PDB file of C-alpha atoms in Angstrom:
ATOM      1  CA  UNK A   1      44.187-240.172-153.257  1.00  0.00           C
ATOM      2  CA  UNK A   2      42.125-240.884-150.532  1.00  0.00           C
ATOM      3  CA  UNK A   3      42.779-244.100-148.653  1.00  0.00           C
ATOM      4  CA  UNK A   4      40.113-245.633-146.238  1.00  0.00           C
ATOM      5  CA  UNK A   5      41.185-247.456-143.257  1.00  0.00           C
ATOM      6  CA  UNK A   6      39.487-250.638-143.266  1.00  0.00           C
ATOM      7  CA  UNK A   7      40.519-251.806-139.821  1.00  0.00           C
ATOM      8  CA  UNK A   8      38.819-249.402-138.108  1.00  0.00           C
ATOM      9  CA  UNK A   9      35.725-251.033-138.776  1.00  0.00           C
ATOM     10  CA  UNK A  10      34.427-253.452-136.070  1.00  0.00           C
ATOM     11  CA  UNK A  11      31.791-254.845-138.686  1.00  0.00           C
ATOM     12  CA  UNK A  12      34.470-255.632-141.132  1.00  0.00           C
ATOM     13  CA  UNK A  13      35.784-259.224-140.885  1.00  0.00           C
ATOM     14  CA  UNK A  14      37.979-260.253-144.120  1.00  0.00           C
ATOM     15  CA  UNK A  15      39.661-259.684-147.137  1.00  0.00           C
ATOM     16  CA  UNK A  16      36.694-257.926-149.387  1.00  0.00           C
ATOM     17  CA  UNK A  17      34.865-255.655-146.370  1.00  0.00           C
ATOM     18  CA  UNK A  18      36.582-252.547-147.868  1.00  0.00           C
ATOM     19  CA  UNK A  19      35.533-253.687-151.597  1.00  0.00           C
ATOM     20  CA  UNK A  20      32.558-251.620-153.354  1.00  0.00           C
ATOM     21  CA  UNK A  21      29.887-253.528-153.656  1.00  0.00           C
ATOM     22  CA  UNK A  22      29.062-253.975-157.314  1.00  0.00           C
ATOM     23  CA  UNK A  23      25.890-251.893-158.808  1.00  0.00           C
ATOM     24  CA  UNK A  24      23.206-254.203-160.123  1.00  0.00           C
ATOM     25  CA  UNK A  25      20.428-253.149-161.718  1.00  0.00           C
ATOM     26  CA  UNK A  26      17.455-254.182-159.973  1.00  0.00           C
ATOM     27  CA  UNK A  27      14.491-255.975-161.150  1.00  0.00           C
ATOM     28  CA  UNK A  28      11.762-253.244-159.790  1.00  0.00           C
ATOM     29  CA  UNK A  29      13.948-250.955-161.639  1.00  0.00           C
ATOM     30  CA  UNK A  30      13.523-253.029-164.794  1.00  0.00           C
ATOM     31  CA  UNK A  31       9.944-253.251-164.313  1.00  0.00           C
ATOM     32  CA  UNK A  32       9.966-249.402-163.835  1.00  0.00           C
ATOM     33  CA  UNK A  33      11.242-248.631-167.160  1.00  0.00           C
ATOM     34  CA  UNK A  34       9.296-251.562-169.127  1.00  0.00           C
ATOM     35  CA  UNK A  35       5.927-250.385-167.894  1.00  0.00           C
ATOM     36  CA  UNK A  36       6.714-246.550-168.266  1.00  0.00           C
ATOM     37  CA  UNK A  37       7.624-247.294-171.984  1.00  0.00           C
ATOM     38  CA  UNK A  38       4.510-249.295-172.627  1.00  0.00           C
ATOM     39  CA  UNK A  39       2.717-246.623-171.582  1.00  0.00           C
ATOM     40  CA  UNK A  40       4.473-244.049-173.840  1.00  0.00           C
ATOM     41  CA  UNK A  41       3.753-246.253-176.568  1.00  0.00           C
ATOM     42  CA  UNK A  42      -0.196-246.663-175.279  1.00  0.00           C
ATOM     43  CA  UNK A  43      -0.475-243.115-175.198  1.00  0.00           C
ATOM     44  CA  UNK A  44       1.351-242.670-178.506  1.00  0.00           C
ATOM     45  CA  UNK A  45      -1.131-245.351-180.415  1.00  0.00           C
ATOM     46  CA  UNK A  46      -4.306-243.616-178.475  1.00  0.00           C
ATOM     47  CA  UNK A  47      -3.494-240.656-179.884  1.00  0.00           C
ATOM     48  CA  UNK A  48      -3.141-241.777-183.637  1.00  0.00           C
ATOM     49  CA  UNK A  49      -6.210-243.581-183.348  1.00  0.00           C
ATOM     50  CA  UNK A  50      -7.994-240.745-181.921  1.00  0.00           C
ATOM     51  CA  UNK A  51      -6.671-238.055-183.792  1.00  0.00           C
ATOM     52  CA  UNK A  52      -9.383-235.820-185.689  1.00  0.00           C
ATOM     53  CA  UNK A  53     -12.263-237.451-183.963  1.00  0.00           C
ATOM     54  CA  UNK A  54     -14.815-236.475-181.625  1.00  0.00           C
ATOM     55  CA  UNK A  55     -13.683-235.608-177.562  1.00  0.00           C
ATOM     56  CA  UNK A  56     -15.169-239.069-175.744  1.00  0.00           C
ATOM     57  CA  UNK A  57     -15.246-241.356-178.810  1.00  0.00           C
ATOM     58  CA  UNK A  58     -14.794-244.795-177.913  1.00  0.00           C
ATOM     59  CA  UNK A  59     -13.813-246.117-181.301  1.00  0.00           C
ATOM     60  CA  UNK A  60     -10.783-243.926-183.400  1.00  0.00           C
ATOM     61  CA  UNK A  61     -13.854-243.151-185.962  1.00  0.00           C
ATOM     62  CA  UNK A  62     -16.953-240.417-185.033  1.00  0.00           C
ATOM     63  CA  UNK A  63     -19.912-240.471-184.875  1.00  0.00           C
ATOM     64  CA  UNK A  64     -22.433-239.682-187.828  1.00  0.00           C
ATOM     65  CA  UNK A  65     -26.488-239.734-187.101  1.00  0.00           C
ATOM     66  CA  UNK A  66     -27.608-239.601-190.658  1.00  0.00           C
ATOM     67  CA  UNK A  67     -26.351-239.586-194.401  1.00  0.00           C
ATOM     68  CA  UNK A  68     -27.263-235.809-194.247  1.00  0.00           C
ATOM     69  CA  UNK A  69     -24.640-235.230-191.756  1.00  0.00           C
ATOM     70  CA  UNK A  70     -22.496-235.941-193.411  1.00  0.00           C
ATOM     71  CA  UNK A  71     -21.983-232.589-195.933  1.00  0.00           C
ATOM     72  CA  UNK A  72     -21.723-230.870-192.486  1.00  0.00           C
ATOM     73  CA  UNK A  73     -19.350-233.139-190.352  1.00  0.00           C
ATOM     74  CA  UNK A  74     -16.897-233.557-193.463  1.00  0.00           C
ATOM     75  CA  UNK A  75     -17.297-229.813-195.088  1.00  0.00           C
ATOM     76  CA  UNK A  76     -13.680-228.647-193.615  1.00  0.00           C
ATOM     77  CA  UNK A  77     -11.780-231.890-195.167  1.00  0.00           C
ATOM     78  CA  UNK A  78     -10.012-233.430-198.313  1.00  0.00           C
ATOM     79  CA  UNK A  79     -11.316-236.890-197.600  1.00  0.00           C
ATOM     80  CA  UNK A  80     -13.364-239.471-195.690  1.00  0.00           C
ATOM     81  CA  UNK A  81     -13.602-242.716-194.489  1.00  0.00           C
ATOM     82  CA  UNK A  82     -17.158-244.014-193.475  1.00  0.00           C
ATOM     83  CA  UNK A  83     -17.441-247.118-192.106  1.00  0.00           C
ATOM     84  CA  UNK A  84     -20.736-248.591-191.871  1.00  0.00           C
ATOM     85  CA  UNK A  85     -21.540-251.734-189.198  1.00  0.00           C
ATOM     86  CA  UNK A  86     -23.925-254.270-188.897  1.00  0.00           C
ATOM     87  CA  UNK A  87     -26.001-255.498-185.873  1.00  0.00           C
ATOM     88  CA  UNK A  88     -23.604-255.797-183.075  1.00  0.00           C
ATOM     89  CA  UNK A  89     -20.953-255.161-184.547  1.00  0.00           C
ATOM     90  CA  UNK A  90     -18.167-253.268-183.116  1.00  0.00           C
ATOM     91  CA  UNK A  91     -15.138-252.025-185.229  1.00  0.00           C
ATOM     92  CA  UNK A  92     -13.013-254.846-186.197  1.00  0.00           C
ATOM     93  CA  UNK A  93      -8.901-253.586-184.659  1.00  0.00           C
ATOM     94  CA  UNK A  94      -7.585-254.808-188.657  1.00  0.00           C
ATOM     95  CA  UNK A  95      -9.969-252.645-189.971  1.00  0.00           C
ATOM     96  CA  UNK A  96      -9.510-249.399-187.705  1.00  0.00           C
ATOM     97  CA  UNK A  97      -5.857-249.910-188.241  1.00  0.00           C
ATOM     98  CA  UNK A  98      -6.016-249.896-192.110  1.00  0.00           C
ATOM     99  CA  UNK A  99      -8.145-246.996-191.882  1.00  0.00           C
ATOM    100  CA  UNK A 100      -5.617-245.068-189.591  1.00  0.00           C
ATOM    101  CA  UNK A 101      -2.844-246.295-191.973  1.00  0.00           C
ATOM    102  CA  UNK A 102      -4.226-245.113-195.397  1.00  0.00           C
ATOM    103  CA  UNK A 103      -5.428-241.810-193.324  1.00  0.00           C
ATOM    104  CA  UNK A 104      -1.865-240.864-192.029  1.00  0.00           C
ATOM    105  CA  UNK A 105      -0.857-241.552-195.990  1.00  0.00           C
ATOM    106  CA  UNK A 106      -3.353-239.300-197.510  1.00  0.00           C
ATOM    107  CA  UNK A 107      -2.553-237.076-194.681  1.00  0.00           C
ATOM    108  CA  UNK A 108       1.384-236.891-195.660  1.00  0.00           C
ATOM    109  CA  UNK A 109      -0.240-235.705-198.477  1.00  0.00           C
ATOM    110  CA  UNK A 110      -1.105-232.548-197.244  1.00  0.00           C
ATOM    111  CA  UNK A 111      -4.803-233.591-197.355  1.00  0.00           C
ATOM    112  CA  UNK A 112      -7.423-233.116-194.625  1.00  0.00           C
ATOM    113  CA  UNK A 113      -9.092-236.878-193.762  1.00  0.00           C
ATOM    114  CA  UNK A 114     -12.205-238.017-191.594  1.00  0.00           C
ATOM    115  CA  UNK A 115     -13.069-241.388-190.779  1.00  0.00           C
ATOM    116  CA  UNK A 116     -17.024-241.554-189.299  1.00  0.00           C
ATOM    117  CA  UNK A 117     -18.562-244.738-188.330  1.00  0.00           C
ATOM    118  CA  UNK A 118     -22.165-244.889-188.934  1.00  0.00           C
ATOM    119  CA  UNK A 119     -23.918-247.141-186.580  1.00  0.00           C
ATOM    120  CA  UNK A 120     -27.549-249.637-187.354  1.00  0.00           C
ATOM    121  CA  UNK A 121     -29.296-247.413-184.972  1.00  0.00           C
ATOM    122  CA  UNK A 122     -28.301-244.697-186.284  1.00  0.00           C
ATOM    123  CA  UNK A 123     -31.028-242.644-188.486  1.00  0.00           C
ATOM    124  CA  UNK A 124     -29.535-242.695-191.389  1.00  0.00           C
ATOM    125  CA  UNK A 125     -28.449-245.730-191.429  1.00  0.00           C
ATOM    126  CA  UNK A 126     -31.344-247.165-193.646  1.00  0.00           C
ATOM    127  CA  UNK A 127     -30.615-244.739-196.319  1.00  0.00           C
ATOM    128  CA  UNK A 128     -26.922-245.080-196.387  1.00  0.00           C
ATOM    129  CA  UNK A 129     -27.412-249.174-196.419  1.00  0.00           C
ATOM    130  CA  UNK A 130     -29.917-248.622-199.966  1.00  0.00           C
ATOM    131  CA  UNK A 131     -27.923-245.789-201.464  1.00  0.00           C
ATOM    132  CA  UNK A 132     -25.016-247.851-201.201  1.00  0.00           C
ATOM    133  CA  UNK A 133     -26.528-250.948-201.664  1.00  0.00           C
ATOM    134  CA  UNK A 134     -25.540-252.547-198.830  1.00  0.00           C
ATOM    135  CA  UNK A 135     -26.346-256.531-197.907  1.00  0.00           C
ATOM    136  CA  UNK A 136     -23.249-257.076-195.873  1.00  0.00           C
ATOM    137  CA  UNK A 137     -21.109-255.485-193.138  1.00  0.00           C
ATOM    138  CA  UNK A 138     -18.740-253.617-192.598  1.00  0.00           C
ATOM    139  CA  UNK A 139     -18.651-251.480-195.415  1.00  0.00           C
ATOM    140  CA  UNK A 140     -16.113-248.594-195.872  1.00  0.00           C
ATOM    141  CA  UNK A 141     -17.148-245.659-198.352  1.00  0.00           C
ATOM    142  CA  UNK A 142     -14.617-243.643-199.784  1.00  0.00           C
ATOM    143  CA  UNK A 143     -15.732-240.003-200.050  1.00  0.00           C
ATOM    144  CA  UNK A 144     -13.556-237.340-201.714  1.00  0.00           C
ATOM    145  CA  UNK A 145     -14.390-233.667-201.459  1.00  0.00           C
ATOM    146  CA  UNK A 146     -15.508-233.489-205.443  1.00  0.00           C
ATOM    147  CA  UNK A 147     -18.146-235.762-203.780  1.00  0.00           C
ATOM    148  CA  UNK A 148     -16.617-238.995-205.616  1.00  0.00           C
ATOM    149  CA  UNK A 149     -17.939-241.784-203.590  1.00  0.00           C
ATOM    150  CA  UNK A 150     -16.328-245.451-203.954  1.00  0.00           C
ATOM    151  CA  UNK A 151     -17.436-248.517-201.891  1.00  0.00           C
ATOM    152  CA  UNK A 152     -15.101-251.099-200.133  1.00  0.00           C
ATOM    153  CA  UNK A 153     -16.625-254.443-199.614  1.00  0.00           C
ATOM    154  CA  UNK A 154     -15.110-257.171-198.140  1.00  0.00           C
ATOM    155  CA  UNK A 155     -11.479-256.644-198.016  1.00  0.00           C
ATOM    156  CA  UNK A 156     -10.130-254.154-195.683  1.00  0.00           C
ATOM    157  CA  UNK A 157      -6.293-253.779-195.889  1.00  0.00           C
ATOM    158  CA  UNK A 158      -4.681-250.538-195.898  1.00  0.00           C
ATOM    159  CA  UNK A 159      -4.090-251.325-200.096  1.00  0.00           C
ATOM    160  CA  UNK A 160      -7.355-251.346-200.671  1.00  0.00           C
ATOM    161  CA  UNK A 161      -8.740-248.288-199.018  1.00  0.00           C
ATOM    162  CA  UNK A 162      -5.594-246.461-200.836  1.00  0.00           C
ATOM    163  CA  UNK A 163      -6.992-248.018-204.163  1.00  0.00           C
ATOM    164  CA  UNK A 164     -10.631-246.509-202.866  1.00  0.00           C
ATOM    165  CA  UNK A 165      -9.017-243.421-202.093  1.00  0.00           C
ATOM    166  CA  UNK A 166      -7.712-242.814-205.811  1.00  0.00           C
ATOM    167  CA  UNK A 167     -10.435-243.939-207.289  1.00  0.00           C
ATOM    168  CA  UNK A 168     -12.869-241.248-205.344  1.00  0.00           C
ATOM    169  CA  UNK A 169      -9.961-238.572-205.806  1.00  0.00           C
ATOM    170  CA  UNK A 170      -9.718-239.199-209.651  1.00  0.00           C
ATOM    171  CA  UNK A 171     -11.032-236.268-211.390  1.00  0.00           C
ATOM    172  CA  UNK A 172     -13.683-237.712-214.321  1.00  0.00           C
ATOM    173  CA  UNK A 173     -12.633-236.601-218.041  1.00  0.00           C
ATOM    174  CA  UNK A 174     -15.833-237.687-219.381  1.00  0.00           C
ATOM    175  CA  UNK A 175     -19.287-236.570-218.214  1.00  0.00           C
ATOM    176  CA  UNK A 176     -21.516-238.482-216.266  1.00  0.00           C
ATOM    177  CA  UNK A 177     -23.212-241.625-217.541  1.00  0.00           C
ATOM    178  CA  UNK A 178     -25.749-241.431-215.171  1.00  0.00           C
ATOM    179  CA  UNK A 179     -29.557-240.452-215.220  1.00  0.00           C
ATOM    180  CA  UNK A 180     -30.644-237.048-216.612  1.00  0.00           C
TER     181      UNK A 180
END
């Protein structure tokens, strides 16, 4: 064992100069680690939002111009979200995050989802708002790839779209009621 002469020292004056000073964790290093973990977990919740979307979206949904599109922007998945906003109206965060919720669900599914957002300035717009019927905003339409369409009014949880989700994946046993 090494020893250390303490005498030698002309600094040291006193019973603890040859003691170790004690490590203690700094604050700047405890400010270090809180922001680089808030920033894993920004970067984590970026990418679940953004996941499946258009490069340079804004919002965790796409972008749709017209109903139209829609065949074409949703033709290599399982499932879709469409949300549809009023005047000035930006995505509300409860409703993106129910949408990303009951997308990462149908997703464990082994399903392919979309979520679009279809904007009032948008072309099709108009059409969407009478073909759904449409008086107030937002409104989520569930779209299944049999082309089973069910609207969400009102309430937005994550429940909800999963009950919309069913409801446009349930295969019909009885032929449609609709016009001839």
């Amino acid at each position: 064992m090494t020893q250390i002469n303490c005498g030698d020292d002309a600094n040291c004056n006193g019973p603890n100069c040859c003691t170790p000073r004690t490590s203690r964790n700094s604050p700047w290093k405890t400010i270090a680690f809180v922001v680089v973990i808030l920033a894993a977990v920004t970067v984590a919740a970026y990418s679940m939002l953004t996941r499946g979307t258009d490069g340079g979206c804004s919002t965790p949904c796409g972008n749709i111009l017209s109903v139209e599109a829609w065949n074409e922007k949703l033709s290599g998945y399982d499932f879709a979200f469409v949300v549809l906003l009023g005047s000035d109206q930006s995505l509300p965060e409860e409703l993106s995050e129910s949408v990303v919720s009951a997308s990462i669900k149908i997703e464990s599914k082994k399903l392919r989802t979309r979520t679009l957002i279809l904007h009032p300035d948008n072309p099709g717009f108009a059409e969407a708002t009478n073909l759904f019927k449409v008086a107030e905003y937002p409104v989520v339409i569930a779209l299944a790839k049999s082309n089973s369409v069910v609207v969400t009014r009102g309430t937005y949880s994550e429940t909800e779209l999963m009950r919309a989700y069913e409801q446009a994946s349930a295969v019909s046993c009885c032929p449609s009621s609709g016009p001839k």
